Coordinates of C-alpha atoms and ligand atoms in Angstrom, one line a residue:
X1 CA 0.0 0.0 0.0
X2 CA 1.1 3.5 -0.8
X3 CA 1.7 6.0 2.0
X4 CA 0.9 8.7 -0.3
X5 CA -1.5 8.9 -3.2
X6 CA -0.8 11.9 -5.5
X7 CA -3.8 12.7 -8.0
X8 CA -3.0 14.0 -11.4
X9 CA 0.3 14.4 -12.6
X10 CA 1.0 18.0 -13.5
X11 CA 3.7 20.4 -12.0
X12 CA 2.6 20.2 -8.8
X13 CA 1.8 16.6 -8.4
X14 CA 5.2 15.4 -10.2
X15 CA 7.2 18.0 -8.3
X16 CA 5.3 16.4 -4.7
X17 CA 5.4 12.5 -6.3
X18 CA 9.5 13.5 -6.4
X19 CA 9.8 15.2 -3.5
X20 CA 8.1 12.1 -1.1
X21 CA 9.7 9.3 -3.1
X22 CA 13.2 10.8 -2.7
X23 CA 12.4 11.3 1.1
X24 CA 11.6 7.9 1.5
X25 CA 7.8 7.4 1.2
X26 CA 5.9 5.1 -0.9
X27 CA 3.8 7.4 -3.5
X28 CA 1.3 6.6 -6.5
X29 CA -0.2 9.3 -9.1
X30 CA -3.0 8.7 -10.4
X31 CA -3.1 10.4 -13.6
X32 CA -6.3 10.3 -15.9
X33 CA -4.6 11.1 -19.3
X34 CA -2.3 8.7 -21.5
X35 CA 1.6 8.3 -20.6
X36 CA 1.7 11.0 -23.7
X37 CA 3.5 14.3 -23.0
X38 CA 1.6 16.9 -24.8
X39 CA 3.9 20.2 -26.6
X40 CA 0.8 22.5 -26.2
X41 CA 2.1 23.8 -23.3
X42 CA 0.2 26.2 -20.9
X43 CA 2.8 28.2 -18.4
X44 CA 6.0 29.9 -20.2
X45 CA 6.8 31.6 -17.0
X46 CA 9.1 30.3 -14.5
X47 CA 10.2 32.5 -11.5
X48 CA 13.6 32.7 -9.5
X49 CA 12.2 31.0 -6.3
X50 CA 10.7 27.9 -8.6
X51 CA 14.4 28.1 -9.9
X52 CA 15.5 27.6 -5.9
X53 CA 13.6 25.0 -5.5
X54 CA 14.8 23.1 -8.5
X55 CA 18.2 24.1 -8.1
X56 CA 17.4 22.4 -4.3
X57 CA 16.4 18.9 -6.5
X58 CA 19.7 19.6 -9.0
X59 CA 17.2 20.1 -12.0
X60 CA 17.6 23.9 -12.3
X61 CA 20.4 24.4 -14.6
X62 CA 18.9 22.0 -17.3
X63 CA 16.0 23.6 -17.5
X64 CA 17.8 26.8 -17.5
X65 CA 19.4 25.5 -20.5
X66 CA 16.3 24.6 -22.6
X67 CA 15.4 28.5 -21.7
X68 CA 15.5 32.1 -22.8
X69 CA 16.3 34.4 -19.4
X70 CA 14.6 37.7 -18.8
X71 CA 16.4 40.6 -16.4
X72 CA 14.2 43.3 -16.7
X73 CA 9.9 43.1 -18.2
X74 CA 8.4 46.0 -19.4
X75 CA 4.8 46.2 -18.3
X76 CA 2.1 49.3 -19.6
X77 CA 4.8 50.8 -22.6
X78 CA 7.2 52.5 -20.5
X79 CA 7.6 51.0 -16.8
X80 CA 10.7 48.7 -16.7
X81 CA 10.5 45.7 -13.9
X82 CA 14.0 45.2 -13.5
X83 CA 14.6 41.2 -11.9
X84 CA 18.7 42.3 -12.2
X85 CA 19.2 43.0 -8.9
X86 CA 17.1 40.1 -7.3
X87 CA 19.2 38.8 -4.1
X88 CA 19.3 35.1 -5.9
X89 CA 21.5 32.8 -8.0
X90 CA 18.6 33.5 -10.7
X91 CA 17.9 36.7 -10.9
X92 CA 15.3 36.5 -14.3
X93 CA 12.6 35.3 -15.2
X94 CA 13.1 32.0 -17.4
X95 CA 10.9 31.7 -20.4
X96 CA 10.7 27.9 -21.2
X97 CA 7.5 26.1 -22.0
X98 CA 5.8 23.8 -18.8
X99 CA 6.2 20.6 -20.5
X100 CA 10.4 21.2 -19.8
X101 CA 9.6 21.7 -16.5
X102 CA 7.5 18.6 -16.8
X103 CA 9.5 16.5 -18.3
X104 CA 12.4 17.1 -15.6
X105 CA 9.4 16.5 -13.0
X106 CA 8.7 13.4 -14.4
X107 CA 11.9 11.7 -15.0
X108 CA 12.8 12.8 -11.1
X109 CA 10.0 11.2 -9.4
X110 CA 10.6 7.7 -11.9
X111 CA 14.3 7.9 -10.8
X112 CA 13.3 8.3 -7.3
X113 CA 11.0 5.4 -7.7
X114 CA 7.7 7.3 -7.5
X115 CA 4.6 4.8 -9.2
X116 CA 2.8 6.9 -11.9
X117 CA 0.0 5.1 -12.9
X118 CA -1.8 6.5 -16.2
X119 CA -5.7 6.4 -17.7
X120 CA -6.6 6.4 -13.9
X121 CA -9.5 9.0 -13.8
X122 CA -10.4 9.4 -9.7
X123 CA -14.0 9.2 -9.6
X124 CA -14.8 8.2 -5.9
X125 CA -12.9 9.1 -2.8
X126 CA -13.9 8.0 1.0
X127 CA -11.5 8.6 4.0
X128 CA -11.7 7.1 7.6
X129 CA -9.8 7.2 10.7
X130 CA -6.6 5.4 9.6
X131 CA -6.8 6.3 5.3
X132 CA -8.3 7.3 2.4
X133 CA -9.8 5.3 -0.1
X134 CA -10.1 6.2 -4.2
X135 CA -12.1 4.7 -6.9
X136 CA -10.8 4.8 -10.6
X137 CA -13.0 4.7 -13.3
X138 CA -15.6 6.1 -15.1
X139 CA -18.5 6.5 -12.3
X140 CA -17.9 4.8 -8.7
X141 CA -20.8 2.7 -10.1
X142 CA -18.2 1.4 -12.3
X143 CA -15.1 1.8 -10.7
X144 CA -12.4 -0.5 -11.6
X145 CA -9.9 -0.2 -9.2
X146 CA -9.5 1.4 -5.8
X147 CA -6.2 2.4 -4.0
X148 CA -5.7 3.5 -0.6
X149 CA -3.2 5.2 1.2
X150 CA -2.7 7.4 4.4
X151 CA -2.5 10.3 2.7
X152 CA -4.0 11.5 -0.6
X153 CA -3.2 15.0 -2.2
X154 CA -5.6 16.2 -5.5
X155 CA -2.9 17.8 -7.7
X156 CA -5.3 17.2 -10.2
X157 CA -6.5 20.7 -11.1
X158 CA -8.5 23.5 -11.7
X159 CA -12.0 21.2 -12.2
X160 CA -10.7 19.1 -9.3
X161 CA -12.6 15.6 -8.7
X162 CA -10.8 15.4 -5.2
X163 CA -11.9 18.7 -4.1
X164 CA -15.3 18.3 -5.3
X165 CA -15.3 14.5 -3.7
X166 CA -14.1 16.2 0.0
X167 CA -17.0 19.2 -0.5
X168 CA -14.8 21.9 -1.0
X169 CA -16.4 25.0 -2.7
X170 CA -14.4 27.1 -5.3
X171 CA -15.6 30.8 -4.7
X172 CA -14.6 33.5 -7.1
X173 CA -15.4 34.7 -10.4
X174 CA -14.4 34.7 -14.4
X175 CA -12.4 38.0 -15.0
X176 CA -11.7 37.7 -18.2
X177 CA -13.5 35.9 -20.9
X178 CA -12.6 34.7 -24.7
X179 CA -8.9 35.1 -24.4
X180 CA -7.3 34.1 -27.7
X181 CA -4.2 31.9 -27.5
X182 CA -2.3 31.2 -30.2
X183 CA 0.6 29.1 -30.9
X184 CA 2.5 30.5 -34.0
X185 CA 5.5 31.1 -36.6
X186 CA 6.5 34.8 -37.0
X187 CA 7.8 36.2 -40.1
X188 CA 9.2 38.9 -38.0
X189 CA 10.3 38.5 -34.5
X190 CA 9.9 40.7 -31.9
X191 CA 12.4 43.1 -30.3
X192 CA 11.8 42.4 -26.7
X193 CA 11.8 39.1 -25.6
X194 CA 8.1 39.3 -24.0
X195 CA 5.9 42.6 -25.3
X196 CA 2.8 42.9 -24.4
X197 CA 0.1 46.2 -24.6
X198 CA -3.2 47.5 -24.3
X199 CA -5.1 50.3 -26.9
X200 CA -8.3 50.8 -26.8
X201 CA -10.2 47.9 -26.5
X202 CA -7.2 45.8 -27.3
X203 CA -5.1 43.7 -25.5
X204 CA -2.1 41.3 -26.8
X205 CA 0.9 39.3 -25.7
X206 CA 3.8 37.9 -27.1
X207 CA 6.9 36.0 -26.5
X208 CA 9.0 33.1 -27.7
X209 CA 8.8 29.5 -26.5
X210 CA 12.4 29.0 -27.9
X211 CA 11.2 26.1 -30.0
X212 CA 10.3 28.6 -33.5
X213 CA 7.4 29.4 -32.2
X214 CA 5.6 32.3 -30.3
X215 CA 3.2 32.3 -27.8
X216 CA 0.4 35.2 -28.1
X217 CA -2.8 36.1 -26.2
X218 CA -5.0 38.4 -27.2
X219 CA -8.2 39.9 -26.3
X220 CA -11.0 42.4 -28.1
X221 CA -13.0 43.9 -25.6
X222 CA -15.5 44.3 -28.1
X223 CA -15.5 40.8 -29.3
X224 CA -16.7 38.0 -26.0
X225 CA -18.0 35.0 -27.6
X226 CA -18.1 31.5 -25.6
X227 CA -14.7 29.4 -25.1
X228 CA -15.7 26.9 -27.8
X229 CA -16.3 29.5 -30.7
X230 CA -13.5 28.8 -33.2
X231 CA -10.2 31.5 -33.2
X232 CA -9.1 32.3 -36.6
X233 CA -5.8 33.7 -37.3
X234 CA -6.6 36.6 -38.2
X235 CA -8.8 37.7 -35.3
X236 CA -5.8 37.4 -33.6
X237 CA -3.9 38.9 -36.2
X238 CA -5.9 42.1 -36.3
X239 CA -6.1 42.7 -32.4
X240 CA -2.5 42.1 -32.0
X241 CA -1.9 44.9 -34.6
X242 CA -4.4 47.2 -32.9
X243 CA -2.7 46.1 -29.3
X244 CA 1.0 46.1 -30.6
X245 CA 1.1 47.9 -33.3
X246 CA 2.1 45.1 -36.3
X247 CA 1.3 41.5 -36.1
X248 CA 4.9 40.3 -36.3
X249 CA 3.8 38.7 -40.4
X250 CA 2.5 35.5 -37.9
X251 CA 1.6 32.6 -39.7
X252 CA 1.6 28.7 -39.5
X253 CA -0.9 28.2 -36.3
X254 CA -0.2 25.1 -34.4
X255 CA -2.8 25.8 -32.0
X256 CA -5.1 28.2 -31.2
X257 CA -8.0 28.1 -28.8
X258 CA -10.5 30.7 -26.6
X259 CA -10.1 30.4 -22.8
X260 CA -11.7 32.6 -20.1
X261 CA -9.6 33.4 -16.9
X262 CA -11.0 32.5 -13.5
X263 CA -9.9 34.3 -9.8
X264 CA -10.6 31.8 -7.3
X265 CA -9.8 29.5 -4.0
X266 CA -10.7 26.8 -2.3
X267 CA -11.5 28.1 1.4
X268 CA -9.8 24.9 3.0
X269 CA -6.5 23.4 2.1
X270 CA -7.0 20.2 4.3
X271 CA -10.1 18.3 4.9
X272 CA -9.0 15.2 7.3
X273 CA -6.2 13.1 5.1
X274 CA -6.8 14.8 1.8
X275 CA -4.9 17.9 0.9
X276 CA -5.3 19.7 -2.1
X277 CA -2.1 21.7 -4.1
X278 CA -1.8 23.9 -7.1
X279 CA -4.6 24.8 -9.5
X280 CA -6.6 22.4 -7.6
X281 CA -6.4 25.1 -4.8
X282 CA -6.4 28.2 -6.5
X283 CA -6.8 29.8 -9.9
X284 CA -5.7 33.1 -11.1
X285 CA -5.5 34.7 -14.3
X286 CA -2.1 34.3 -16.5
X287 CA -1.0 38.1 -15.8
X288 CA 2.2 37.7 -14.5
X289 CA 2.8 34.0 -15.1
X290 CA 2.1 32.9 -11.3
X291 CA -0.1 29.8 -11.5
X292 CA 2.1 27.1 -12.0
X293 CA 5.0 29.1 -10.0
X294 CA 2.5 28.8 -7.3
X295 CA 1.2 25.3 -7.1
X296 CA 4.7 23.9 -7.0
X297 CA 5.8 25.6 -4.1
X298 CA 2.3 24.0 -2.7
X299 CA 3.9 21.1 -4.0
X300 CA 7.4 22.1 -2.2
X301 CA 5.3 23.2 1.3
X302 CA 3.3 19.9 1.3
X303 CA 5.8 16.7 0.5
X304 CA 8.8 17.6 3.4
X305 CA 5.4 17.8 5.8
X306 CA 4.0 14.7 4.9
X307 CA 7.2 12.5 4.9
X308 CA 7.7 14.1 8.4
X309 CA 4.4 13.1 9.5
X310 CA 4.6 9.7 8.0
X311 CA 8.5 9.8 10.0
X312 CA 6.5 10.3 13.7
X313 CA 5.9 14.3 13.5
X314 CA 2.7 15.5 15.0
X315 CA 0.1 15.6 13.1
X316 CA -0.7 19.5 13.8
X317 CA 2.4 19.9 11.5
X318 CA 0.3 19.6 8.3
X319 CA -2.0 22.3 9.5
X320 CA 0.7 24.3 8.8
X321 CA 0.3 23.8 4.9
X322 CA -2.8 25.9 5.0
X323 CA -1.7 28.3 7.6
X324 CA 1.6 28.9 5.1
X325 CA 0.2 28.2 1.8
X326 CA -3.8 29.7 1.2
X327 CA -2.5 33.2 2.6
X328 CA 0.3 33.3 -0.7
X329 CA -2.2 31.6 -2.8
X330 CA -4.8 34.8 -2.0
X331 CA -2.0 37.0 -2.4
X332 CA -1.4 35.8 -6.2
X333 CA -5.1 36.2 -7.2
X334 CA -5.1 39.7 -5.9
X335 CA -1.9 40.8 -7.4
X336 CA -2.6 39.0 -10.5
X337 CA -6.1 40.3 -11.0
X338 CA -4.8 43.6 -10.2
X339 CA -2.6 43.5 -12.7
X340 CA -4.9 42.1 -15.7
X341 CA -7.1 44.8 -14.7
X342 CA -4.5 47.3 -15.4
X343 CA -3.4 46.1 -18.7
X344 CA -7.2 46.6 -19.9
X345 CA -8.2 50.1 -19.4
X346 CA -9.5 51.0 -22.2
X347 CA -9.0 55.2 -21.9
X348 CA -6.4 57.3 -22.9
X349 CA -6.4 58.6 -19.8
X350 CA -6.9 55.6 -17.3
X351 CA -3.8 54.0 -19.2
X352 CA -1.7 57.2 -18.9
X353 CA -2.6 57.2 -15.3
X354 CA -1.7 53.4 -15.4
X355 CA 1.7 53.9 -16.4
X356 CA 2.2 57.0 -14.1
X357 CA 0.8 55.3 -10.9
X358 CA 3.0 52.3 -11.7
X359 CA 6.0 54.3 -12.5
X360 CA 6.4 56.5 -9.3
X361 CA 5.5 53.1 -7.3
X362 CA 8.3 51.5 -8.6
X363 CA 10.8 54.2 -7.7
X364 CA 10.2 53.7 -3.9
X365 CA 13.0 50.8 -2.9
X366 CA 10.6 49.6 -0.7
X367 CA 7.6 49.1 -2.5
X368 CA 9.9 48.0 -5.7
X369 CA 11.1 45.0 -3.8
X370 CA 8.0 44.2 -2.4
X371 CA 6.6 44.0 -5.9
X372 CA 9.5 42.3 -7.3
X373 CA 9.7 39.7 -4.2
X374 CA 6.0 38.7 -4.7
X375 CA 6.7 38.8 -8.9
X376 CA 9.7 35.9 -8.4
X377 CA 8.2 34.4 -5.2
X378 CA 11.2 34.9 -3.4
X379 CA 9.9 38.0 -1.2
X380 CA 7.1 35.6 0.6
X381 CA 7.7 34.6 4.4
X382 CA 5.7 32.1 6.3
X383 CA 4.3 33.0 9.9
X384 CA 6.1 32.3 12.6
X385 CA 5.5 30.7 16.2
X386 CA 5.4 33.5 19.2
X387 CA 9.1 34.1 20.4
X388 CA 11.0 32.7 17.6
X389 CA 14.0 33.9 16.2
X390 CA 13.4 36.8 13.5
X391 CA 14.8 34.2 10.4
X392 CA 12.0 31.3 11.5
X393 CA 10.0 31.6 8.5
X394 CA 12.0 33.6 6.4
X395 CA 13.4 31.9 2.9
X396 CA 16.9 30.8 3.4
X397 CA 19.8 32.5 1.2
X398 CA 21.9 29.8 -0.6
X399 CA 24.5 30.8 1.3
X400 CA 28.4 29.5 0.9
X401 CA 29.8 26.4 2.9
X402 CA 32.8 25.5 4.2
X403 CA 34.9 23.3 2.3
X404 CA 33.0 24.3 -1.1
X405 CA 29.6 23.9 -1.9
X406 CA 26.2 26.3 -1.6
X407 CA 23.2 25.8 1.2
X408 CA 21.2 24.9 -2.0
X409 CA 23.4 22.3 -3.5
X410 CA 23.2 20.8 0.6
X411 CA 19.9 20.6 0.0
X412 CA 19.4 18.1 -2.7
X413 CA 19.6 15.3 -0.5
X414 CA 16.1 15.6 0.3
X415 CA 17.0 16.2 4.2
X416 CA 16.9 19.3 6.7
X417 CA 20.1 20.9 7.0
X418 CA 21.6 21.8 10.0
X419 CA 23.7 25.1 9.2
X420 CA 26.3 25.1 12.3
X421 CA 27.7 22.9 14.6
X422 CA 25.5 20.4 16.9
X423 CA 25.0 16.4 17.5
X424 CA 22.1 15.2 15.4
X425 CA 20.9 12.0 13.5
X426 CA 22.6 12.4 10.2
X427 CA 20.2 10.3 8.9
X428 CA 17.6 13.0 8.9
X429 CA 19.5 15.8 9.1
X430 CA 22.9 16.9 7.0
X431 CA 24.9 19.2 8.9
X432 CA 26.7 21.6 7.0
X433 CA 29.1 24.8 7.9
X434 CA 29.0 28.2 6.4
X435 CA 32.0 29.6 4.9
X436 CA 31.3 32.4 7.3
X437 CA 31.6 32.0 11.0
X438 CA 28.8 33.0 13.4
X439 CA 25.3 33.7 12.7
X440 CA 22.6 31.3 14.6
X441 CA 22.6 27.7 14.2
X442 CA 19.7 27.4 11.7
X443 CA 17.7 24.2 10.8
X444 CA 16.4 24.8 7.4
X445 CA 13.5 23.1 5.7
X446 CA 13.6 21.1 2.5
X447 CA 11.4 23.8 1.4
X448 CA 14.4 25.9 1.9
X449 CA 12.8 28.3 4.4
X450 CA 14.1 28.3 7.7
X451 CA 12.3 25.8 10.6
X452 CA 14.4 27.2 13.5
X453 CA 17.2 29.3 14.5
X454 CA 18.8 30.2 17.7
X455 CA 21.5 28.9 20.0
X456 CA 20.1 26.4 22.8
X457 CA 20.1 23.1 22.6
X458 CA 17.0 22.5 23.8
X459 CA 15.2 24.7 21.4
X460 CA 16.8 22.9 18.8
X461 CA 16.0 19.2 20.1
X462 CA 12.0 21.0 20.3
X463 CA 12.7 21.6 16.6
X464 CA 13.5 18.2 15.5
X465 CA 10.6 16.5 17.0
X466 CA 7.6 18.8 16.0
X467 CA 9.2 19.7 12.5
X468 CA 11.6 16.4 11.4
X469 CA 9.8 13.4 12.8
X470 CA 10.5 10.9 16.2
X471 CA 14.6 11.5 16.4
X472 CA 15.1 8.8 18.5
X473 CA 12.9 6.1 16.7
X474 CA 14.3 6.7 13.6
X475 CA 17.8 7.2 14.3
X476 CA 17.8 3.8 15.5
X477 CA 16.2 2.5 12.4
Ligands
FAD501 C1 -3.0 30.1 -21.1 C2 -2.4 29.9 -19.9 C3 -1.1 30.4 -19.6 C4 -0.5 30.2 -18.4 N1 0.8 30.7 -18.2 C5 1.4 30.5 -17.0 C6 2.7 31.0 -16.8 O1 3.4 31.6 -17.6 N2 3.3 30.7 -15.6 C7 2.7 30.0 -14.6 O2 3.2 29.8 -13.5 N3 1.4 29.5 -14.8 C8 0.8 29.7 -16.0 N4 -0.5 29.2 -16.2 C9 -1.1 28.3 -15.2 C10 -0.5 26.9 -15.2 O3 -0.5 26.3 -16.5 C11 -1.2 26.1 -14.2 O4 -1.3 26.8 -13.0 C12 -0.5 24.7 -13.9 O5 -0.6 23.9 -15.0 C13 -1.2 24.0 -12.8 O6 -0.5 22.9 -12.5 P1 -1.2 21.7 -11.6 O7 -0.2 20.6 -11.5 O8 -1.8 22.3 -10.4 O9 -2.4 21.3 -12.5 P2 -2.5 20.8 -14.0 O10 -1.3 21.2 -14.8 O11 -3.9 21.2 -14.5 O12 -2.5 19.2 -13.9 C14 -3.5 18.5 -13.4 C15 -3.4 17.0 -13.8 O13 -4.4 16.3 -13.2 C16 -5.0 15.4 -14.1 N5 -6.4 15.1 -13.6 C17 -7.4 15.9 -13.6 N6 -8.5 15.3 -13.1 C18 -8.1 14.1 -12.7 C19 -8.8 12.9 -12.1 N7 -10.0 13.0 -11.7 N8 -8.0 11.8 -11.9 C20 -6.7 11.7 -12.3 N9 -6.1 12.8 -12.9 C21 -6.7 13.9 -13.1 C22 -4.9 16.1 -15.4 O14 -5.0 15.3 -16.5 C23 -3.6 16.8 -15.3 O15 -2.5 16.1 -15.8 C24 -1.1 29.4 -17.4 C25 -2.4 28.9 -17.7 C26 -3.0 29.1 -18.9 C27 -4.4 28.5 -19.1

């Protein structure tokens, strides 16, 4: 029996499947589609603190590799968002299609030895006091196979079977409808590397996928039909000439389809032994590329949480995944829906005042890295028990070791990592020294955030127990 069931097998499940096999656990995905990787990707957008945490599973420099970096975005014609100066090893954003990051998901969690088991639709889902049970199939009536396992996490979504099978609603509203997306060939290619605009009742999008072809979205204000109307190219062809001023001579479509954009979250994170992660949790609109960004940090939050749990940590530990997780999550659909709101005023003068608003906010240094540290991810903090030490909850700097080697590199084993000096199991933990004496010891998080710092023992022995699992009992496995 698995410990873990994983439902669907996007970003955030694969990135969790990983994540639990390589920490020991026994995980299944259940994944409704074919074993076929699809090249119509979705997300194109992948922030600095997703590049942390892959650099934290060694994946990060291939998919940097299959990539095109961006240091600076320029949003509303004239405001530059410069990601230069961002305090991390990857200080861009990287513009590769999802199914790289995919594909690198993927072939992780098989190495680690994850089971990914495909044309397994969840249909039916029943938990009790020791597990949860789930029913693959068409209906339950029908259900061919069931699985259980202490835990199960729906990774499977934004129309979610688990989260409708554990009653949890999905409040919020569409905010933009009949969004074109297009998949094509330019004749000739853009200056910027992403440009994107709104005139009038135009909006459009546009930036390479680094495989020949572009990526564009577009949107007519005047022109809202239902998702399933056909897009024809030149529809798009015409608003991106009114938003952009030329169409770029695009031709050969591989794809194009209508999609409206939703803003919403599931109230509860957790109900009993079923936890939910990524789009599954929360929806946003594409404005500044945040949705798959945020479900695998979900991903990254959940798995080091569960294998503790499933080690002899308290339960109340995985209460902590919502405490941490749905206040970010609600973040990213306000900031996100603030920002597609922006790009489509339609008057002269809302836009003007648009760019000038976002101009003089971005000249304060405070507000500019607030805005740039929710942008990349990197600038979000979890709470923090009463009394702790200021760094407890604070992402952890990939930081030089002694003897060679980064924090982030220390990381990869899948363990917490003792930064300092002190007598732990080295099974669970890695101890590591900086390559600059004193600061607190710290014990940070596979997440890479940091569980606990200070100087006593005892406060450090505390941390182990409620955050890594039952020392003793496992040290003497
Ligand atoms: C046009 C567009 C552009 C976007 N651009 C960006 C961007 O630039 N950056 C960004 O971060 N995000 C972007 N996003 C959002 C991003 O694509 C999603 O947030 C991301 O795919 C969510 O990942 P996930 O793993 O949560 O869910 P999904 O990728 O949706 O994966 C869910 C998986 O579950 C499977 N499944 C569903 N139901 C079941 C079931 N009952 N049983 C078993 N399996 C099931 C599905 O087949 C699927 O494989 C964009 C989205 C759109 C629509």
């Amino acid at each position: 029996m698995s410990e873990v069931i994983v439902v669907g097998a996007g970003p955030a499940g694969l990135l969790l499947a990983g994540d639990l096999a390589e920490a020991g656990i026994a995980v299944t995905v259940l994944e409704r589609r074919d074993g076929r990787m699809s090249n119509l990707s979705r997300a194109f957008a992948v922030h600095a603190r997703t590049l942390e945490q892959l650099d934290a599973r060694g994946l990060a420099d291939r998919l940097v590799s299959t990539g095109t970096p961006l240091r600076s975005l320029r949003l509303f014609e004239h405001v530059e968002i410069d990601l230069g100066t961002l305090p991390s090893r990857f200080p861009y954003l990287l513009v590769t299609p999802q199914y790289n990051v995919e594909q690198l998901l993927l072939e992780r969690a098989l190495r680690a030895g994850a089971e990914i088991i495909h044309n397994a639709e969840v249909v039916g889902l029943s938990q009790d006091a020791t597990g949860v049970t789930v029913a693959t199939g068409v209906t339950v009536a029908t259900a061919d196979d069931t699985y259980r396992a202490a835990y199960v996490v729906g990774a499977d979504g934004l129309h979610s079977a688990v989260r409708r099978l554990i009653g949890q609603p999905f409040p919020g509203k569409s905010v933009l409808k009949s969004i074109m997306l297009a998949d094509v060939k330019v004749a000739e290619p853009p200056e910027e590397v992403l440009t994107a605009n709104g005139v009038g009742d135009a909006f459009a999008f546009i930036a390479p996928f680094g495989d020949g072809y572009y990526r564009v979205f577009a949107w007519d204000r005047d022109h809202v039909v239902p998702d399933d109307e056909p897009v024809a190219l030149e529809e798009v062809r015409d608003v991106t000439r009114r938003a952009l001023g030329t169409d770029f001579g695009m031709y050969e479509a591989r794809w194009m389809s209508r999609f409206h954009s939703d803003e919403r979250q599931a109230p509860g994170y957790r109900v009993g032994r079923v936890f939910l992660a990524g789009d599954a949790a929360h929806v946003h609109s594409p404005a500044g590329g945040q949705g798959m960004n945020t479900g695998l940090q979900d991903a990254a939050n959940l798995a080091w949480k569960l294998a503790s749990v499933l080690h002899g940590a308290p339960d109340a530990l995985l209460d902590t995944y919502q405490a941490e997780r749905h206040p970010v999550g609600r973040s990213v659909l306000r900031s996100s829906g603030a920002l597609v709101r922006a790009a489509v005023i339609g008057s002269t003068v809302g836009r003007a005042l648009r760019g000038f608003a976002a101009g003089r906010a971005l000249s304060v240094p405070r507000i500019r890295t607030k805005i740039t540290g929710q942008l990349s991810g990197i600038g979000y903090t979890y709470p923090a028990p009463d009394g702790a030490h200021e760094l407890v909850g604070t992402r952890a700097r990939d930081i030089p070791l002694a003897g060679g080697g980064r924090l982030y590199e220390a990381l990869r084993e899948r363990r917490f990592v003792l930064v300092g000096a002190a007598d732990v199991p080295d099974r669970l933990v890695k101890v590591v020294a900086p390559a600059t004496a004193g600061g607190p010891l710290m014990l940070i998080r596979p997440d890479g955030y940091v569980g606990w710092a200070g100087a006593d023992a005892t406060g450090l022995r505390q941390a182990l127990l409620t955050l890594v699992g039952d020392v003793h009992h496992q040290a003497a496995q």
